[in-house]
CSV table of C-alpha atoms in Angstrom, one decimal:
chain,number,residue,atom,x,y,z
A,1,MET,CA,119.7,12.0,43.1
A,2,GLN,CA,120.9,8.4,42.3
A,3,PHE,CA,124.5,7.7,41.5
A,4,SER,CA,125.4,5.2,38.8
A,5,ILE,CA,129.1,4.2,38.9
A,6,ILE,CA,130.4,3.4,35.4
A,7,ILE,CA,133.5,1.3,35.0
A,8,PRO,CA,134.9,0.2,31.6
A,9,VAL,CA,137.4,-2.7,31.8
A,10,TYR,CA,139.7,-4.3,29.3
A,11,ASN,CA,141.5,-7.6,30.2
A,12,ARG,CA,141.9,-6.7,33.9
A,13,PRO,CA,139.7,-8.9,36.1
A,14,ASP,CA,142.0,-8.5,39.1
A,15,GLU,CA,141.6,-4.7,39.1
A,16,ILE,CA,137.8,-5.0,39.1
A,17,SER,CA,137.9,-7.2,42.2
A,18,GLU,CA,139.9,-4.6,44.2
A,19,LEU,CA,137.7,-1.7,43.0
A,20,LEU,CA,134.5,-3.5,43.9
A,21,GLU,CA,135.9,-4.6,47.3
A,22,SER,CA,136.5,-0.9,48.1
A,23,LEU,CA,132.9,0.0,47.2
A,24,ILE,CA,131.5,-2.6,49.5
A,25,VAL,CA,132.8,-0.7,52.5
A,26,SER,CA,131.6,2.7,51.3
A,27,SER,CA,130.2,4.9,54.1
A,28,TYR,CA,127.6,6.3,51.8
A,29,ASP,CA,124.1,5.4,53.2
A,30,LYS,CA,122.1,5.9,50.0
A,31,SER,CA,121.6,3.4,47.2
A,32,PHE,CA,123.8,3.4,44.1
A,33,GLU,CA,124.4,1.1,41.2
A,34,VAL,CA,127.6,-0.2,39.6
A,35,VAL,CA,127.7,-0.7,35.8
A,36,ILE,CA,130.6,-2.8,34.4
A,37,ILE,CA,131.3,-2.6,30.7
A,38,GLU,CA,133.6,-5.2,29.3
A,39,ASP,CA,135.3,-3.6,26.3
A,40,GLY,CA,135.8,-6.7,24.1
A,41,SER,CA,138.2,-8.3,26.6
A,42,SER,CA,139.7,-11.8,25.9
A,43,ILE,CA,140.1,-12.2,29.7
A,44,THR,CA,136.8,-11.2,31.1
A,45,CYS,CA,135.8,-10.2,34.6
A,46,LYS,CA,132.3,-11.7,34.5
A,47,GLU,CA,133.1,-14.3,37.2
A,48,GLU,CA,134.5,-11.6,39.5
A,49,VAL,CA,131.4,-9.5,39.0
A,50,GLU,CA,129.2,-12.5,39.9
A,51,ARG,CA,130.9,-12.7,43.3
A,52,PHE,CA,129.6,-9.2,44.2
A,53,LYS,CA,126.0,-9.5,43.1
A,54,GLU,CA,124.7,-10.1,46.6
A,55,LYS,CA,126.7,-7.2,48.0
A,56,LEU,CA,126.3,-4.5,45.4
A,57,ASN,CA,123.6,-3.4,42.9
A,58,ILE,CA,125.8,-4.4,40.0
A,59,SER,CA,125.2,-5.1,36.3
A,60,TYR,CA,127.6,-6.5,33.6
A,61,TYR,CA,127.7,-5.8,29.9
A,62,PHE,CA,130.0,-7.2,27.2
A,63,LYS,CA,130.5,-5.3,24.0
A,64,GLU,CA,133.0,-5.2,21.1
A,65,ASN,CA,136.2,-3.4,21.7
A,66,SER,CA,135.8,0.3,20.8
A,67,GLY,CA,137.9,2.1,23.5
A,68,PRO,CA,137.3,3.5,27.0
A,69,GLY,CA,135.4,6.6,25.9
A,70,ASP,CA,132.8,4.7,23.9
A,71,SER,CA,132.5,2.1,26.6
A,72,ARG,CA,131.8,4.8,29.2
A,73,ASN,CA,129.1,6.2,26.8
A,74,TYR,CA,127.6,2.7,26.5
A,75,GLY,CA,127.5,2.4,30.3
A,76,MET,CA,125.8,5.8,30.8
A,77,LYS,CA,123.2,4.8,28.2
A,78,VAL,CA,122.2,1.7,30.1
A,79,ALA,CA,122.6,3.1,33.6
A,80,LYS,CA,119.5,3.9,35.7
A,81,GLY,CA,120.8,6.8,37.7
A,82,ASP,CA,120.6,10.5,37.0
A,83,TYR,CA,124.3,11.3,37.9
A,84,PHE,CA,127.1,9.2,36.5
A,85,ILE,CA,130.4,8.6,38.3
A,86,ILE,CA,133.2,7.2,36.2
A,87,PHE,CA,136.3,5.3,37.4
A,88,ASP,CA,139.1,3.6,35.6
A,89,SER,CA,139.4,-0.1,36.6
A,90,ASP,CA,142.8,0.5,38.3
A,91,CYS,CA,141.3,2.7,41.0
A,92,ILE,CA,140.6,1.9,44.6
A,93,ILE,CA,137.8,4.1,46.1
A,94,PRO,CA,138.1,5.5,49.7
A,95,LYS,CA,135.1,4.7,51.8
A,96,GLN,CA,134.1,8.3,52.2
A,97,TYR,CA,134.2,9.1,48.4
A,98,LEU,CA,130.5,9.0,47.6
A,99,THR,CA,129.6,10.9,50.8
A,100,GLU,CA,132.1,13.7,49.8
A,101,VAL,CA,130.6,13.9,46.3
A,102,ASP,CA,127.0,14.0,47.6
A,103,LYS,CA,128.1,16.8,50.1
A,104,GLU,CA,129.7,18.8,47.3
A,105,LEU,CA,126.7,18.5,44.9
A,106,THR,CA,124.3,19.4,47.6
A,107,ALA,CA,126.3,22.5,48.6
A,108,GLN,CA,127.0,23.7,45.1
A,109,TYR,CA,125.6,21.6,42.3
A,110,VAL,CA,127.6,21.2,39.1
A,111,ASP,CA,126.9,19.1,36.0
A,112,CYS,CA,130.5,17.7,35.8
A,113,TYR,CA,133.2,17.3,38.4
A,114,GLY,CA,136.6,15.8,38.7
A,115,GLY,CA,138.7,14.6,41.6
A,116,PRO,CA,142.5,14.1,42.2
A,117,ASP,CA,144.3,10.8,42.7
A,118,ALA,CA,146.5,9.6,45.5
A,119,SER,CA,148.6,6.5,46.4
A,120,LEU,CA,148.3,3.9,49.1
A,121,ASP,CA,151.1,2.6,51.3
A,122,SER,CA,150.6,-0.8,49.6
A,123,PHE,CA,151.5,0.5,46.2
A,124,THR,CA,154.9,-0.5,44.8
A,125,ASP,CA,157.8,2.0,44.8
A,126,ILE,CA,157.5,2.6,41.0
A,127,GLN,CA,153.8,3.2,41.3
A,128,LYS,CA,154.4,5.7,44.0
A,129,ALA,CA,157.1,7.4,42.0
A,130,ILE,CA,154.8,7.6,38.9
A,131,ASN,CA,152.0,8.9,41.1
A,132,PHE,CA,154.3,11.7,42.3
A,133,ALA,CA,155.2,12.6,38.7
A,134,MET,CA,151.5,12.6,37.8
A,135,THR,CA,150.3,14.7,40.7
A,136,SER,CA,153.1,17.0,41.8
A,137,PHE,CA,152.9,20.8,41.3
A,138,LEU,CA,156.5,20.7,40.2
A,139,THR,CA,155.7,18.7,37.1
A,140,THR,CA,153.1,18.6,34.3
A,141,GLY,CA,151.0,16.6,36.7
A,142,GLY,CA,150.2,19.5,38.9
A,143,ILE,CA,146.6,19.9,37.6
A,144,ARG,CA,145.9,16.3,38.5
A,145,GLY,CA,147.0,17.1,42.0
A,146,GLY,CA,144.6,19.9,42.4
A,147,SER,CA,146.4,23.1,41.4
A,148,GLU,CA,144.1,23.9,38.5
A,149,LYS,CA,141.4,26.5,39.0
A,150,LEU,CA,138.5,24.9,41.0
A,151,ASN,CA,135.8,26.3,38.8
A,152,LYS,CA,137.5,25.8,35.4
A,153,PHE,CA,138.8,22.2,36.0
A,154,GLN,CA,139.1,19.7,33.2
A,155,PRO,CA,138.1,16.4,34.9
A,156,ARG,CA,140.1,13.3,34.1
A,157,SER,CA,138.1,10.2,33.2
A,158,PHE,CA,139.8,8.0,35.8
A,159,ASN,CA,137.8,10.0,38.5
A,160,MET,CA,134.9,12.1,37.3
A,161,GLY,CA,131.2,12.6,37.5
A,162,ILE,CA,128.7,13.9,34.9
A,163,SER,CA,124.9,14.5,35.1
A,164,LYS,CA,122.6,12.6,32.8
A,165,LYS,CA,121.5,15.9,31.4
A,166,ALA,CA,125.0,16.9,30.5
A,167,PHE,CA,125.8,13.5,29.0
A,168,GLU,CA,122.7,13.5,26.8
A,169,THR,CA,123.2,17.1,25.7
A,170,SER,CA,126.9,16.5,24.8
A,171,SER,CA,126.6,12.9,23.6
A,172,GLY,CA,129.5,12.1,26.0
A,173,PHE,CA,133.0,11.1,25.1
A,174,GLY,CA,134.5,11.4,21.6
A,175,ASN,CA,136.7,8.7,19.9
A,176,ILE,CA,140.1,10.2,20.7
A,177,HIS,CA,142.1,8.5,23.4
A,178,PRO,CA,143.9,9.8,25.3
A,179,GLY,CA,142.4,13.3,25.3
A,180,GLU,CA,138.8,12.3,25.4
A,181,ASP,CA,138.3,13.9,28.8
A,182,PRO,CA,139.5,17.5,28.1
A,183,ASP,CA,137.7,17.3,24.8
A,184,LEU,CA,134.4,16.5,26.7
A,185,SER,CA,135.1,19.3,29.2
A,186,ILE,CA,135.6,21.9,26.6
A,187,ARG,CA,132.4,20.8,24.7
A,188,LEU,CA,130.5,21.0,28.0
A,189,TRP,CA,131.7,24.6,28.6
A,190,LYS,CA,130.6,25.5,25.0
A,191,LEU,CA,127.2,24.1,25.8
A,192,GLY,CA,126.8,26.2,28.9
A,193,PHE,CA,127.7,23.6,31.5
A,194,GLU,CA,130.2,24.1,34.3
A,195,THR,CA,132.9,21.8,35.7
A,196,ARG,CA,134.5,21.9,39.1
A,197,LEU,CA,137.3,20.2,41.1
A,198,PHE,CA,136.2,18.3,44.2
A,199,THR,CA,139.4,18.3,46.2
A,200,ASN,CA,138.2,15.7,48.7
A,201,ALA,CA,136.8,13.3,46.2
A,202,TYR,CA,140.1,11.6,45.5
A,203,VAL,CA,140.8,8.0,44.5
A,204,TYR,CA,143.8,5.7,44.9
A,205,HIS,CA,145.0,5.3,41.4
A,206,LYS,CA,146.9,2.0,41.2
A,207,ARG,CA,148.5,2.2,37.8
A,208,ARG,CA,149.5,-1.2,36.6
A,209,ILE,CA,152.5,0.1,34.7
A,210,ASP,CA,156.2,-0.2,34.0
A,211,TRP,CA,158.7,2.4,32.7
A,212,ASN,CA,158.1,1.4,29.1
A,213,LYS,CA,154.3,1.6,29.4
A,214,PHE,CA,154.6,4.9,31.2
A,215,ASP,CA,156.7,6.4,28.4
A,216,ILE,CA,154.2,5.2,25.8
A,217,GLN,CA,151.3,6.6,27.9
A,218,VAL,CA,152.8,10.1,28.4
A,219,ASN,CA,153.9,10.2,24.8
A,220,LYS,CA,150.3,9.7,23.7
A,221,PHE,CA,149.2,12.5,26.1
A,222,GLY,CA,151.7,14.7,24.3
A,223,LYS,CA,150.4,13.8,20.9
A,224,ALA,CA,146.8,14.4,21.9
A,225,ARG,CA,147.4,18.0,23.1
A,226,PRO,CA,148.1,19.8,19.8
A,227,ILE,CA,145.1,18.0,18.3
A,228,LEU,CA,142.9,19.4,21.0
A,229,ASN,CA,144.6,22.8,20.5
A,230,SER,CA,143.7,22.6,16.8
A,231,TRP,CA,140.1,21.9,17.6
A,232,TYR,CA,139.8,24.4,20.4
A,233,PRO,CA,142.5,27.1,19.9
A,234,GLU,CA,140.8,29.5,22.4
A,235,TYR,CA,141.6,27.0,25.2
A,236,SER,CA,145.3,26.5,24.3
A,237,LYS,CA,147.8,27.5,27.0
A,238,LEU,CA,151.5,28.3,27.0
A,239,THR,CA,152.0,25.7,29.8
A,240,PHE,CA,151.2,22.9,27.3
A,241,PHE,CA,154.5,23.7,25.6
A,242,PHE,CA,156.6,23.4,28.8
A,243,PRO,CA,157.6,19.7,28.4
A,244,SER,CA,158.8,20.3,24.8
A,245,LEU,CA,160.7,23.5,25.9
A,246,PHE,CA,162.2,21.4,28.7
A,247,ILE,CA,163.6,19.0,26.2
A,248,LEU,CA,165.0,21.7,24.0
A,249,GLY,CA,166.4,23.6,27.0
A,250,PHE,CA,168.0,20.4,28.3
A,251,CYS,CA,169.7,19.7,25.0
A,252,LEU,CA,170.9,23.3,24.8
A,253,THR,CA,172.2,23.1,28.4
A,254,VAL,CA,174.3,20.0,27.6
A,255,PHE,CA,175.7,21.8,24.5
A,256,LEU,CA,176.6,24.9,26.5
A,257,PHE,CA,178.2,22.7,29.3
A,258,LEU,CA,180.6,21.3,26.7
A,259,PHE,CA,181.8,24.8,26.1
A,260,GLY,CA,182.2,25.6,29.8
A,261,ILE,CA,179.0,27.4,30.4
A,262,ASN,CA,177.7,25.9,33.7
A,263,LEU,CA,174.9,28.0,35.0
A,264,PRO,CA,172.1,26.4,32.9
A,265,ILE,CA,173.0,22.9,33.9
A,266,LEU,CA,173.2,24.0,37.6
A,267,CYS,CA,169.6,25.2,37.2
A,268,PHE,CA,168.5,21.8,36.0
A,269,ALA,CA,170.5,20.1,38.8
A,270,LEU,CA,168.7,22.3,41.3
A,271,TYR,CA,165.3,21.4,39.8
A,272,PHE,CA,165.9,17.7,40.0
A,273,ALA,CA,167.4,18.0,43.5
A,274,THR,CA,164.1,19.6,44.5
A,275,ILE,CA,162.2,16.8,42.9
A,276,PHE,CA,164.3,14.2,44.8
A,277,ILE,CA,163.9,16.0,48.2
A,278,LEU,CA,160.2,16.6,47.9
A,279,ALA,CA,159.4,13.0,46.6
A,280,SER,CA,161.6,11.5,49.4
A,281,ILE,CA,159.9,13.6,52.1
A,282,GLN,CA,156.4,13.0,50.7
A,283,ASN,CA,156.9,9.2,50.5
A,284,LYS,CA,159.3,8.9,53.4
A,285,SER,CA,161.6,7.0,51.2
A,286,ILE,CA,164.9,7.9,49.6
A,287,ALA,CA,164.5,5.0,47.1
A,288,ILE,CA,161.2,6.5,45.9
A,289,GLY,CA,162.9,9.9,45.7
A,290,PHE,CA,165.4,8.4,43.2
A,291,LEU,CA,162.7,6.6,41.3
A,292,SER,CA,160.7,9.9,41.1
A,293,LEU,CA,163.7,11.4,39.2
A,294,ILE,CA,163.3,8.7,36.6
A,295,ALA,CA,159.5,9.2,36.5
A,296,VAL,CA,159.7,12.9,36.0
A,297,TYR,CA,162.4,12.6,33.3
A,298,LYS,CA,160.3,10.1,31.4
A,299,GLN,CA,157.2,12.2,31.9
A,300,PHE,CA,158.8,15.3,30.4
A,301,PHE,CA,160.7,13.6,27.6
A,302,GLY,CA,157.8,11.3,26.7
A,303,TYR,CA,155.2,14.0,26.7
A,304,GLY,CA,157.5,16.6,25.1
A,305,ARG,CA,158.5,14.3,22.2
A,306,GLY,CA,154.9,13.5,21.5
A,307,PHE,CA,153.8,17.1,21.6
A,308,LEU,CA,156.6,18.2,19.2
A,309,LYS,CA,155.8,15.5,16.7
A,310,SER,CA,152.1,16.2,16.9
A,311,TYR,CA,152.6,20.0,16.7
A,312,ILE,CA,154.6,19.7,13.5
A,313,LYS,CA,152.2,17.3,11.8
A,314,VAL,CA,148.9,18.8,12.9
A,315,ILE,CA,149.6,22.5,13.5
A,316,VAL,CA,152.5,23.2,11.1
A,317,LEU,CA,151.8,20.7,8.2
A,318,LYS,CA,148.0,20.8,8.7
A,319,GLN,CA,147.6,17.0,8.5
A,320,LYS,CA,144.3,15.5,9.6
A,321,PRO,CA,144.7,14.1,13.2
A,322,GLU,CA,143.1,10.8,12.3
A,323,GLU,CA,145.5,10.3,9.5
A,324,ALA,CA,148.6,11.6,11.3
A,325,PHE,CA,148.0,9.5,14.5
A,326,PRO,CA,145.4,6.8,13.8
A,327,GLU,CA,146.5,5.0,17.0
A,328,LEU,CA,144.8,7.8,19.0
A,329,PHE,CA,141.4,7.2,17.5
A,330,PHE,CA,138.9,4.4,18.1
A,331,LYS,CA,136.1,3.4,15.8
A,332,ILE,CA,132.8,4.0,17.6
A,333,GLN,CA,130.6,0.9,17.9
A,334,SER,CA,127.7,1.9,20.2
């Protein structure tokens, strides 16, 4: 089995350098290739890639901008391996990663897997706080941290693998973004393929993000979910409604507090206190504990607002997703 690592990139040459540096020190003792797909960037990473050609089996392709999903598909079409490993450009790969994947596939082969994300000590405090919000079992990020069922896991495209057979059978990612990864997982299940979580195949996800970008990102996640529910109602879960219920519950709690009913707001206070304590202990930093409160607040309210808006337009009003939210759909080029 030969691995082909597929990395789409858009205007982030500095990230590619860090990712490739981490692959150089991989403990994996078998050959693998790296395929970089430049998705119509105005600031390309071609020069950075050239620096690694003597150290890695690496190839570089430039294409018109058509989004990360289509770029991953492009990379898998030109790759030479029979198992594709997909990373986002803002990931740093632990040296044992490929060894862990090879071990898992040898012990119990699966045509598609996903792994969790973690943070490094060198990450900024905001990056660590956002990572906590995106991975903690106390938030909507719990599934990214590994709490989802191992054998019914929906891999996230920042860290996933898919066999050549599964890619060719499914035609890969669709044109929705975000949401292209759960869409692919469900289509693979319907085609008879299995997915699995590899708990030890984690990556360091160095999100280059600020509070405003984070709010926009999770808002898009929220918008995408009702669209996926409309496509695949049999895979809809009550947990997808939690962020929106959180918003409605918080507003009701404030209203009740104005009338002297204190118990609901004490429950919210206890929840956020738990977030603060756990984030502070996990990161050994009170400052990150406070920043995690902001991250979780933005995660719930950003996702919840997006979900409610999408639910009303797509589920209640029956609008076509592409017309209701054109910003979530890329035009396929390849």
